[in-house]
Coordinates of C-alpha atoms in Angstrom, one line a residue:
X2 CA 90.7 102.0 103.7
X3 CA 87.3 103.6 103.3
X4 CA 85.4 104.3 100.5
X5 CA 85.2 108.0 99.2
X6 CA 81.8 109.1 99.7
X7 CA 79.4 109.2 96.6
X8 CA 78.4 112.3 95.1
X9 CA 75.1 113.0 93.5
X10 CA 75.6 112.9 89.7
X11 CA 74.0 115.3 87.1
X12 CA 71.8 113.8 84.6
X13 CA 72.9 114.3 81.0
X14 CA 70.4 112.4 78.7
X15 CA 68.2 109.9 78.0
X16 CA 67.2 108.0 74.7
X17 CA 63.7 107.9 73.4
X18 CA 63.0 105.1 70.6
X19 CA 60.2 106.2 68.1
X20 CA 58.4 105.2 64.8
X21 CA 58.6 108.4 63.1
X22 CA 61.3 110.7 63.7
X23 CA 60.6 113.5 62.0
X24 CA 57.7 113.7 63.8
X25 CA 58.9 113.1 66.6
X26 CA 61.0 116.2 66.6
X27 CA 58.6 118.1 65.7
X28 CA 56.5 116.6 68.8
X29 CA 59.1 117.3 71.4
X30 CA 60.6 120.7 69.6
X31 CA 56.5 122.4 69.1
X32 CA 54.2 121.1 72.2
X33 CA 57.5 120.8 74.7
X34 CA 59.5 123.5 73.4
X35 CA 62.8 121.3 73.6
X36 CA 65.3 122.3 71.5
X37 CA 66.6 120.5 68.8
X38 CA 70.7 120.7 68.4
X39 CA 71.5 118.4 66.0
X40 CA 69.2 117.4 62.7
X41 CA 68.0 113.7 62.2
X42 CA 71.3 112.4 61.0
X43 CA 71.5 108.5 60.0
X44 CA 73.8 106.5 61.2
X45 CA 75.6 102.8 59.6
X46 CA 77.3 100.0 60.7
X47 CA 80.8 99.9 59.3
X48 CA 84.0 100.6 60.7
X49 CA 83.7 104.0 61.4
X50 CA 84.1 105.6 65.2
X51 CA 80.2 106.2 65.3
X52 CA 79.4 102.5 64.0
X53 CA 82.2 100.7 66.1
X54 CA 80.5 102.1 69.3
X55 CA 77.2 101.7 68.3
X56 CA 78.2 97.6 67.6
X57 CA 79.8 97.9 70.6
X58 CA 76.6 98.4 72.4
X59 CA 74.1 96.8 69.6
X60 CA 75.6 93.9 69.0
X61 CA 76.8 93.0 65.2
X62 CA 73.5 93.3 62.7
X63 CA 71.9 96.5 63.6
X64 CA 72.5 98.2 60.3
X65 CA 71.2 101.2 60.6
X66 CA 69.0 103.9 62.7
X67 CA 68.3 107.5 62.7
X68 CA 69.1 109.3 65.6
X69 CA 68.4 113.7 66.8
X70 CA 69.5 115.6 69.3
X71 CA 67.7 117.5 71.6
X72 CA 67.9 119.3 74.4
X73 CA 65.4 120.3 77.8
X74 CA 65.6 124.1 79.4
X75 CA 67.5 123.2 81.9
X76 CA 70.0 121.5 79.4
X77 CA 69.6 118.0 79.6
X78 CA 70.0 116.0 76.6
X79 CA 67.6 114.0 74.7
X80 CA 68.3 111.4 71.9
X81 CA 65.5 110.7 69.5
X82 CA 66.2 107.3 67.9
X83 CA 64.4 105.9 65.0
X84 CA 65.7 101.5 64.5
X85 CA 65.2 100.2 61.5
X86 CA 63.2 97.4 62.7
X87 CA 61.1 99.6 64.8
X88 CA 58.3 97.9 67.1
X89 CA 55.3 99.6 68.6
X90 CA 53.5 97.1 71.3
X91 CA 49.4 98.1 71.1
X92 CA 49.8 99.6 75.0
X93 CA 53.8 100.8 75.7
X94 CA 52.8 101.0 79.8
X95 CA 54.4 97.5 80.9
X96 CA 55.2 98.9 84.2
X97 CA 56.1 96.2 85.7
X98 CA 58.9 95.1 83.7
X99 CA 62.5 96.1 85.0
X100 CA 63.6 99.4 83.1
X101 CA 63.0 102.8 82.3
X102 CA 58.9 103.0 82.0
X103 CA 58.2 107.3 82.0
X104 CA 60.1 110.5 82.2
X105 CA 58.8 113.7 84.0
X106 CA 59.0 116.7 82.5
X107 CA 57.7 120.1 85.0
X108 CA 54.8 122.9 83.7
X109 CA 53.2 124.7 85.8
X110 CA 50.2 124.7 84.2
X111 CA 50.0 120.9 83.6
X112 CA 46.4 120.9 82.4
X113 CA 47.8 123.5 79.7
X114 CA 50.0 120.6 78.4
X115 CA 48.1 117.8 78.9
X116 CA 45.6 119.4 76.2
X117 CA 48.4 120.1 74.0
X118 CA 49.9 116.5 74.3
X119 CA 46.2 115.2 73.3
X120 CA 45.7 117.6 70.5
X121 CA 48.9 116.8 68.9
X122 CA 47.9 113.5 69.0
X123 CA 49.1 112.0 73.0
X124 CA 46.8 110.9 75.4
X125 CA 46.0 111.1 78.9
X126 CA 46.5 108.1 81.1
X127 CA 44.6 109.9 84.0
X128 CA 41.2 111.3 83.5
X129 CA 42.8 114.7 85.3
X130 CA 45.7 116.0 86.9
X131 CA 46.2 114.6 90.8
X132 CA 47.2 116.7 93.6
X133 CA 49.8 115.7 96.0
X134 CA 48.5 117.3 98.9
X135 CA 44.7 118.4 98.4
X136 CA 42.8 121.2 100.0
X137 CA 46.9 122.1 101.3
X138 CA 49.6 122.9 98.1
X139 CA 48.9 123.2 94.6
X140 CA 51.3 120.0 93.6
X141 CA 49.4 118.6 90.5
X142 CA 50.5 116.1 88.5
X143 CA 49.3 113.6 85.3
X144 CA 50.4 110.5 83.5
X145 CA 50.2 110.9 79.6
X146 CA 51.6 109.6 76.2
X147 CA 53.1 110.8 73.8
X148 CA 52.2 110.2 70.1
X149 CA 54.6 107.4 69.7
X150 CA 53.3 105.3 73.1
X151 CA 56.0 107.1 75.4
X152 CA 54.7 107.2 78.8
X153 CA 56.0 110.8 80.3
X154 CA 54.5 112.7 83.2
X155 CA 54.3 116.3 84.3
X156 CA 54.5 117.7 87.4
X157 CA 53.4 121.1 88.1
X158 CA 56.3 121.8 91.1
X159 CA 59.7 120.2 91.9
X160 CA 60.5 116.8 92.0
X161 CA 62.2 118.3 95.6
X162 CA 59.3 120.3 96.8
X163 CA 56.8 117.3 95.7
X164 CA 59.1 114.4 98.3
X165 CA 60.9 117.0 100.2
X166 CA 57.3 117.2 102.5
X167 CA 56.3 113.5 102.4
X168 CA 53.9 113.4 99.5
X169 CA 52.9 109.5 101.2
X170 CA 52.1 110.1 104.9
X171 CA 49.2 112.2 104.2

């Protein structure tokens, strides 16, 4: 008996931990336009549905955390989370530790957001956008941060259009 085939699955969300979430909604809701779909809400360990699964993947002695809901134009979900014990490390970019280490948001005009990122108080990790293939398509991209140490990028095109070509051989 063979194995069926995988399928590419849909992405649905992803959790961003922060220091501040108030302001962290109104980061992601004013300078990315995300939408926010459920209001910072706080959340308890006891016995209830919400607090059994959240021990459930916690571990007992978590106590508490603060969590919104938000969500991208093209509907994908994003989870603000605010820990009681929050920690923010002096430079957030340990790359080379296994995990999550950015997310990639698209704009075409990625200089347009990069300003907006560093005037609401984000910064650039690249001096200026990048361009995939230079002097032949228009694919720009930058690494910034966001003002909680989150390290997010923005492409100008496609993720498909950016690979689909061989953005490497060139």
């Amino acid at each position: 008996m063979t194995a069926p085939t995988p399928y590419p699955r849909t992405f649905s969300h992803i959790g961003i931990s922060v220091p501040d979430l108030e302001a962290a909604v109104k980061f992601y809701t004013e300078v990315l336009g995300w939408y926010l779909i459920m209001e910072p809400t706080e959340i308890i360990e006891d016995d209830s549905a919400i607090g059994e699964m959240c021990s459930d993947v916690f571990g007992a002695g978590w106590e508490k955390f603060r969590i919104a809901h938000l969500a991208t134009g093209d509907r994908i979900g994003v989870e603000l989370f605010e820990f009681k014990n929050q920690e923010n490390p002096e430079d957030n970019f340990e790359y080379w530790k296994t995990g999550i280490f950015h997310f990639c948001v698209q704009d075409p005009n990625v200089e347009e957001l990069a300003e907006r990122i560093v005037a609401a108080g984000g910064k650039k990790r690249m001096k200026a956008p990048r361009y995939y293939y230079p002097g032949e398509k228009p694919y720009r991209m930058i690494y910034m941060e966001d003002p909680f140490g989150n390290i997010l990028e923005i492409y100008s095109h496609s993720y498909e259009l950016n690979y689909s070509s061989g953005a490497y051989t060139g």
